PDB file of C-alpha atoms in Angstrom:
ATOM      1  CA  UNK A   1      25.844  12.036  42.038  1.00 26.00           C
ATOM      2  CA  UNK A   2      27.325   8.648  42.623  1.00 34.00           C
ATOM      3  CA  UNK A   3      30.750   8.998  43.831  1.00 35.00           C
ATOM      4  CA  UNK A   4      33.656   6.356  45.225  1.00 40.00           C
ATOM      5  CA  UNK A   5      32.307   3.434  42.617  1.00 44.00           C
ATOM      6  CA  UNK A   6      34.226   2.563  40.033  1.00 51.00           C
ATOM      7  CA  UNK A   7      32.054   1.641  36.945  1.00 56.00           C
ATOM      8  CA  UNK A   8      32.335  -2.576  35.994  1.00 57.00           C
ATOM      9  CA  UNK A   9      34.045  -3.928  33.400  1.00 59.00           C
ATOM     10  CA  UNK A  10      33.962  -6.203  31.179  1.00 57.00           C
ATOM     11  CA  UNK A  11      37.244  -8.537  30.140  1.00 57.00           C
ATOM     12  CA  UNK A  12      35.970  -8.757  26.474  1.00 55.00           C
ATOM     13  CA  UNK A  13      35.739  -5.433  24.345  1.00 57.00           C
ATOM     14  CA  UNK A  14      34.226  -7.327  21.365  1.00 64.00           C
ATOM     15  CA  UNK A  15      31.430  -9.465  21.033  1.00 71.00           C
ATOM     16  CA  UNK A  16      31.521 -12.872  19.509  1.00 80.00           C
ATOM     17  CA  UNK A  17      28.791 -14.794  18.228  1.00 85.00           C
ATOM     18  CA  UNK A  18      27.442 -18.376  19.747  1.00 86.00           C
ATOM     19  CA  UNK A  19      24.476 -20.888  19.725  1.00 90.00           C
ATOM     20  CA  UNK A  20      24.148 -21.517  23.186  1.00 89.00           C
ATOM     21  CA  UNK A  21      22.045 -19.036  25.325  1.00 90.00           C
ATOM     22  CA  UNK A  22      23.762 -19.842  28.655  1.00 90.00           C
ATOM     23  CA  UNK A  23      26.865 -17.626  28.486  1.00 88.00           C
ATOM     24  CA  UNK A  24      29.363 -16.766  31.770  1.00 88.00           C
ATOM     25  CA  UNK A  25      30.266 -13.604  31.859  1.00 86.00           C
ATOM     26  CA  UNK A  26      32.762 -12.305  34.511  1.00 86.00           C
ATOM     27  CA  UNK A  27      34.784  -8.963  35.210  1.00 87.00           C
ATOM     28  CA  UNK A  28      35.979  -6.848  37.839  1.00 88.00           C
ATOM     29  CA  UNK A  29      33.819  -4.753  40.174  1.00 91.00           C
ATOM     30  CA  UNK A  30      34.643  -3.218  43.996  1.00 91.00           C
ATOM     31  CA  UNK A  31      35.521  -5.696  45.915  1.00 93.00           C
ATOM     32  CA  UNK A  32      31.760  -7.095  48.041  1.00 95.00           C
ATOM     33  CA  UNK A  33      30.205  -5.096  45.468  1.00 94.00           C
ATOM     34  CA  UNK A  34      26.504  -6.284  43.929  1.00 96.00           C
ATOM     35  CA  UNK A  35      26.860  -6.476  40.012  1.00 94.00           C
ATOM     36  CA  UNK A  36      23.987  -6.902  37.880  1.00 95.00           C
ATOM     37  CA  UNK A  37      24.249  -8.084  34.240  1.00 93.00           C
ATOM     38  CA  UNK A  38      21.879  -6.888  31.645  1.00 94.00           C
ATOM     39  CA  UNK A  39      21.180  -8.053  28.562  1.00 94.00           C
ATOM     40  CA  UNK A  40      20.121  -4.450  27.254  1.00 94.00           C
ATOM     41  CA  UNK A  41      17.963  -3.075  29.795  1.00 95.00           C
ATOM     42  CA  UNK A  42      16.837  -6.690  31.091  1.00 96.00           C
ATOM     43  CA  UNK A  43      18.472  -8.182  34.263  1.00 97.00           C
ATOM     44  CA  UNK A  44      19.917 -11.653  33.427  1.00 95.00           C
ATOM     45  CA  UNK A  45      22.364 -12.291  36.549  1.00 94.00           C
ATOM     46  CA  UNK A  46      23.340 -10.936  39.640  1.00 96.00           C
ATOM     47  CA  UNK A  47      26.234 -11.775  41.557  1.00 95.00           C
ATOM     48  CA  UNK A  48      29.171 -10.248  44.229  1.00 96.00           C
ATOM     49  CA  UNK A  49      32.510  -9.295  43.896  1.00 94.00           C
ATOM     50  CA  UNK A  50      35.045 -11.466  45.849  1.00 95.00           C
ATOM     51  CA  UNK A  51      37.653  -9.999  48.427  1.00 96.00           C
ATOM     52  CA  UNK A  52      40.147  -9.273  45.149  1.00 93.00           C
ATOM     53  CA  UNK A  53      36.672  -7.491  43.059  1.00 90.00           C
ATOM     54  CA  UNK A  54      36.274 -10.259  40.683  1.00 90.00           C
ATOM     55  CA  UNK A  55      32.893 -11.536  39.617  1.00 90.00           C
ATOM     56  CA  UNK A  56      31.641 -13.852  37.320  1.00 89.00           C
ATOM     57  CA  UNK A  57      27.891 -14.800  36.653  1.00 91.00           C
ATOM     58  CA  UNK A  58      26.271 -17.690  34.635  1.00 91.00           C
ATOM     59  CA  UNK A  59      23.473 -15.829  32.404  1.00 91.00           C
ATOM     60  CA  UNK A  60      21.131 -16.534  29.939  1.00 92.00           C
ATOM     61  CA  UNK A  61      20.642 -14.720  27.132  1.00 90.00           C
ATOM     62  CA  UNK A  62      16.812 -13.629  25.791  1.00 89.00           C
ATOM     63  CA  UNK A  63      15.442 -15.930  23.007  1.00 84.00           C
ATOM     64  CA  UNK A  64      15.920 -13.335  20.210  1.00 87.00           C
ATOM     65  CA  UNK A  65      18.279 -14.173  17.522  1.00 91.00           C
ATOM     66  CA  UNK A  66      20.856 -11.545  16.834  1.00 92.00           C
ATOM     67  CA  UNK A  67      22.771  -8.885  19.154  1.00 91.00           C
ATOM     68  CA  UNK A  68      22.240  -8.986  22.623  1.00 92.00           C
ATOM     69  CA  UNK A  69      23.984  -5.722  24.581  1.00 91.00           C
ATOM     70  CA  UNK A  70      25.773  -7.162  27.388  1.00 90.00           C
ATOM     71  CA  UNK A  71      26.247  -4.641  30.212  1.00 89.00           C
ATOM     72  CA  UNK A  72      26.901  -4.522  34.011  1.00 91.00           C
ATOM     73  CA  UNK A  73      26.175  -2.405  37.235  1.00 93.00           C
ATOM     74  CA  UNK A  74      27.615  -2.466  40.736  1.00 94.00           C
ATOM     75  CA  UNK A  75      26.565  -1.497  44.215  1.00 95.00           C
ATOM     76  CA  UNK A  76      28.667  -1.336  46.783  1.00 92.00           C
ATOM     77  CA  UNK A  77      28.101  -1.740  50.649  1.00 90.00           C
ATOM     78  CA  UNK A  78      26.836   2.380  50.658  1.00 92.00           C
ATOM     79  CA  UNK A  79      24.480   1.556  48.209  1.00 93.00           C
ATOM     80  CA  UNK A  80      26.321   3.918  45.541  1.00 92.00           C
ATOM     81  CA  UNK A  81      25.050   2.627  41.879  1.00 93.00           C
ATOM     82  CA  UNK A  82      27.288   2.914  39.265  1.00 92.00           C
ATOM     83  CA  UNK A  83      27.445   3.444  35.586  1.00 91.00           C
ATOM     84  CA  UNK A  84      26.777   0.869  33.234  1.00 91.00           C
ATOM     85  CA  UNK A  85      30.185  -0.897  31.842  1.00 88.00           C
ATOM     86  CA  UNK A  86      30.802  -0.369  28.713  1.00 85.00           C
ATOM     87  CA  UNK A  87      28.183  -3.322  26.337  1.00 86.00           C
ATOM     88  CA  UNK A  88      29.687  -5.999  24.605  1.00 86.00           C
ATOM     89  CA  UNK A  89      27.485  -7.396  21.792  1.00 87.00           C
ATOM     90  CA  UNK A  90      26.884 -11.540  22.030  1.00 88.00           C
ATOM     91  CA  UNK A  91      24.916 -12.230  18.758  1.00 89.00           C
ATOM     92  CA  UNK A  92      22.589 -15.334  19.014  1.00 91.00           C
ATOM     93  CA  UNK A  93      22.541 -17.962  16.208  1.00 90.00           C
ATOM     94  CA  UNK A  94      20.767 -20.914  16.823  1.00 90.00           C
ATOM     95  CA  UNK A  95      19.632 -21.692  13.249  1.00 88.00           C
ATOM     96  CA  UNK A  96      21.372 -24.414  11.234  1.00 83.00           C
ATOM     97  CA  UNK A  97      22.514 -22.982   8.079  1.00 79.00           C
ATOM     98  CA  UNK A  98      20.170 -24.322   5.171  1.00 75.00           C
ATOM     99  CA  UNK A  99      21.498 -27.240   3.096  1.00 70.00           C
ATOM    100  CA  UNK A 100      20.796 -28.465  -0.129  1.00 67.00           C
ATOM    101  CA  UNK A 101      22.298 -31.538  -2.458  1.00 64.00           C
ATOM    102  CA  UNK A 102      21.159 -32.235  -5.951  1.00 65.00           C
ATOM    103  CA  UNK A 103      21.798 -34.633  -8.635  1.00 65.00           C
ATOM    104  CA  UNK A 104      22.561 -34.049 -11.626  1.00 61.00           C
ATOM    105  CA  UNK A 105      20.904 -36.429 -14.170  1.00 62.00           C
ATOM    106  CA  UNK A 106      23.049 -37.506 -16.921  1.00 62.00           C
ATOM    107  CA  UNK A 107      23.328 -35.403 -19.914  1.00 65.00           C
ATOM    108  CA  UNK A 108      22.820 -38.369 -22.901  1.00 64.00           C
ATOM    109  CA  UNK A 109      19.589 -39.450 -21.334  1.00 57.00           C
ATOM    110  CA  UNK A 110      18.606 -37.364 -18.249  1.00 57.00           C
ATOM    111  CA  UNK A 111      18.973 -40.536 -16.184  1.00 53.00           C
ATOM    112  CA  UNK A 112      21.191 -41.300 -12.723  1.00 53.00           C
ATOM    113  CA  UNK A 113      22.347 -44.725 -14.775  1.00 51.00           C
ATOM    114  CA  UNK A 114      26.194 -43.679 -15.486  1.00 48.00           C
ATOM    115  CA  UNK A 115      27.018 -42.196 -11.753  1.00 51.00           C
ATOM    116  CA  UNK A 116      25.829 -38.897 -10.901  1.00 55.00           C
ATOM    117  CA  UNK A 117      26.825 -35.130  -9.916  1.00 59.00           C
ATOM    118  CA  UNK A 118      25.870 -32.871  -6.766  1.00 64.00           C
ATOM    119  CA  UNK A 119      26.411 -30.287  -5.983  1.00 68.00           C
ATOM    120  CA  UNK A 120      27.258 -29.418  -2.553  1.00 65.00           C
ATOM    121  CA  UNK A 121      26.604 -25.522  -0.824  1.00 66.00           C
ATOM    122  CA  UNK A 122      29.599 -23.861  -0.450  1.00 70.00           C
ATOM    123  CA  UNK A 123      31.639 -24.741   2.914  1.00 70.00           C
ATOM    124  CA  UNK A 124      29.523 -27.523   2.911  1.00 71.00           C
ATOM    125  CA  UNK A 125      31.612 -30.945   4.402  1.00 75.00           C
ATOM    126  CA  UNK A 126      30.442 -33.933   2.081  1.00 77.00           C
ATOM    127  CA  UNK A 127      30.595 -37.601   3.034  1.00 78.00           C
ATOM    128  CA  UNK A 128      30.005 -39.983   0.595  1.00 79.00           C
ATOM    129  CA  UNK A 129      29.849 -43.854   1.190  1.00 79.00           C
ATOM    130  CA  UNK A 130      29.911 -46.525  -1.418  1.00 78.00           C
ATOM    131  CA  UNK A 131      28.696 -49.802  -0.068  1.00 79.00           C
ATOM    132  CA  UNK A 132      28.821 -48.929   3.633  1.00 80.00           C
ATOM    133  CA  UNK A 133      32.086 -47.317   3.621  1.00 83.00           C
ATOM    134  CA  UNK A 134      33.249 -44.037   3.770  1.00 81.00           C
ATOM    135  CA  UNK A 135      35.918 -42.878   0.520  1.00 81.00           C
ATOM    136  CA  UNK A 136      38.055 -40.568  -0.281  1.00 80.00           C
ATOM    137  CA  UNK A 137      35.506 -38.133  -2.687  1.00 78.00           C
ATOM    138  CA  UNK A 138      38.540 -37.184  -4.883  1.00 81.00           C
ATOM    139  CA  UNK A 139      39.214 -40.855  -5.883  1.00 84.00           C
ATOM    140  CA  UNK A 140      35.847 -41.306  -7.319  1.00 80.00           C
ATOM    141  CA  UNK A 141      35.022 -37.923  -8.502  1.00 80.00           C
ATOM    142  CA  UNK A 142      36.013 -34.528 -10.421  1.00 81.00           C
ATOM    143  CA  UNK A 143      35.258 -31.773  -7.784  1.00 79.00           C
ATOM    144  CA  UNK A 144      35.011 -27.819  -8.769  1.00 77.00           C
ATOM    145  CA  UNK A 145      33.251 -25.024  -7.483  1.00 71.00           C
ATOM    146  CA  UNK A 146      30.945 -27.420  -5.139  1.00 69.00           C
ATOM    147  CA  UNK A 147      30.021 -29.995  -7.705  1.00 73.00           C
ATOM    148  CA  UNK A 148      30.724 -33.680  -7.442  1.00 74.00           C
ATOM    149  CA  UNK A 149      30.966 -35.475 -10.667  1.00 75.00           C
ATOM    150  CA  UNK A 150      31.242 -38.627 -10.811  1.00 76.00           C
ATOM    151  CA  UNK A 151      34.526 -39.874 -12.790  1.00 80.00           C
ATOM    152  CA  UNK A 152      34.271 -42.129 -15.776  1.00 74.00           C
ATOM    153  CA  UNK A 153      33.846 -45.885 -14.825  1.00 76.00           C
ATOM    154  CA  UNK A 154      34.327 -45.130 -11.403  1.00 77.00           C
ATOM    155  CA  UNK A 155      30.673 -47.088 -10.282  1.00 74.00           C
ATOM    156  CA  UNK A 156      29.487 -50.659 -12.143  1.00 73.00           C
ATOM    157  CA  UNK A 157      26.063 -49.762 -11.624  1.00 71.00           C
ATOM    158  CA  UNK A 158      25.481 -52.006  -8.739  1.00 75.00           C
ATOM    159  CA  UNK A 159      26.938 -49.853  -5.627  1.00 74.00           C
ATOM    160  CA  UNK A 160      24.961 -48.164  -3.003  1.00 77.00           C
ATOM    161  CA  UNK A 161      25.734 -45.014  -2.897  1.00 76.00           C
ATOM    162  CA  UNK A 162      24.856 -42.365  -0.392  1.00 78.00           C
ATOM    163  CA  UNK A 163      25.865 -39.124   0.360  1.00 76.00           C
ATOM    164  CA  UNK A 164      25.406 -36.339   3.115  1.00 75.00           C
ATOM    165  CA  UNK A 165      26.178 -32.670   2.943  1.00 73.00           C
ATOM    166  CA  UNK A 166      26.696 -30.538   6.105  1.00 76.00           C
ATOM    167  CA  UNK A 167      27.814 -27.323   6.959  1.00 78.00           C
ATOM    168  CA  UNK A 168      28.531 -25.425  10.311  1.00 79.00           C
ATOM    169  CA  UNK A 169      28.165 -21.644  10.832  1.00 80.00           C
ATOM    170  CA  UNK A 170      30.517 -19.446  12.851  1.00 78.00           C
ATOM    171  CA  UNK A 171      28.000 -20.335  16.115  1.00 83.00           C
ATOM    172  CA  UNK A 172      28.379 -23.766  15.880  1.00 83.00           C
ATOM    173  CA  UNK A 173      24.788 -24.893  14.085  1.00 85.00           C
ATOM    174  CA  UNK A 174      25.512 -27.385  11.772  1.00 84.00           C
ATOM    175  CA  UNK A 175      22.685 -28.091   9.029  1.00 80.00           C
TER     176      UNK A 175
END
């Protein structure tokens, strides 16, 4: 039976979800006590309470994508282990959310010769530049429900046109 050591804990209750693997986690522990961090039942960091009991240790999570179980030990100076704090749940995301833009061809002759329409995932941030410069979508085009299209007369013919789509998930990947 462990007795005299308080179990750690953890300032966060809930998780939160990033797309960087290096994470600091800190909390409070017996003062000069040893705390290990696991991610599940993996060590990741080990570090010491200061002279007040707080700790703080620059980890890095496991490669997997998804929840990681955040947890933490201490030992103090007797060598008394205690319980496991309480996890908190980091989920991983380091893949860029998937984006796709399409034209639309013209309806009359299934050509791109009168302007065009894309469509643009939803959440997506669009830039669109005529001739090297950036506009204001709205002045050149109808927009609903994700789809671009391209007002009447509002291109000769003769403009470059290009367009990017991207979106950014809650971690911070943008596609």
């Amino acid at each position: 039976t462990v007795t005299g050591v308080q179990t750690c804990a953890l300032p966060i209750s809930t998780g939160f979800t990033t797309n960087n693997r290096s994470q600091t986690i800190a909390g409070t522990a017996e003062a000069g006590a040893t705390v290990t961090v696991f991610d599940g039942s993996t060590v990741v960091g080990t570090t010491t309470a200061n002279a007040a009991g707080a700790w703080a240790a620059t980890i890095q999570l496991l490669d997997s994508q998804g929840g990681h179980a955040i947890t933490a030990t201490q030992k103090d100076a007797a060598g008394n282990l205690s319980a496991a704090s309480s996890a908190v749940t980091l989920t991983l995301d380091t893949v860029a959310p998937a984006v796709a833009l399409t034209r639309t061809a013209d309806a009359d002759n299934g050509l791109y010769d009168s302007g065009f329409a894309l469509t643009a995932p939803e959440g997506a941030t669009v830039t669109i530049t005529v001739n090297g410069s950036a506009i204001t979508a709205s002045d050149k085009f109808d927009i609903a429900g994700g789809v671009y299209t391209a007002k009447a007369d509002a291109f000769s013919g003769s403009e470059v046109v290009v367009v990017t789509a991207t979106k950014t998930d809650a971690a911070g990947n943008t596609g």
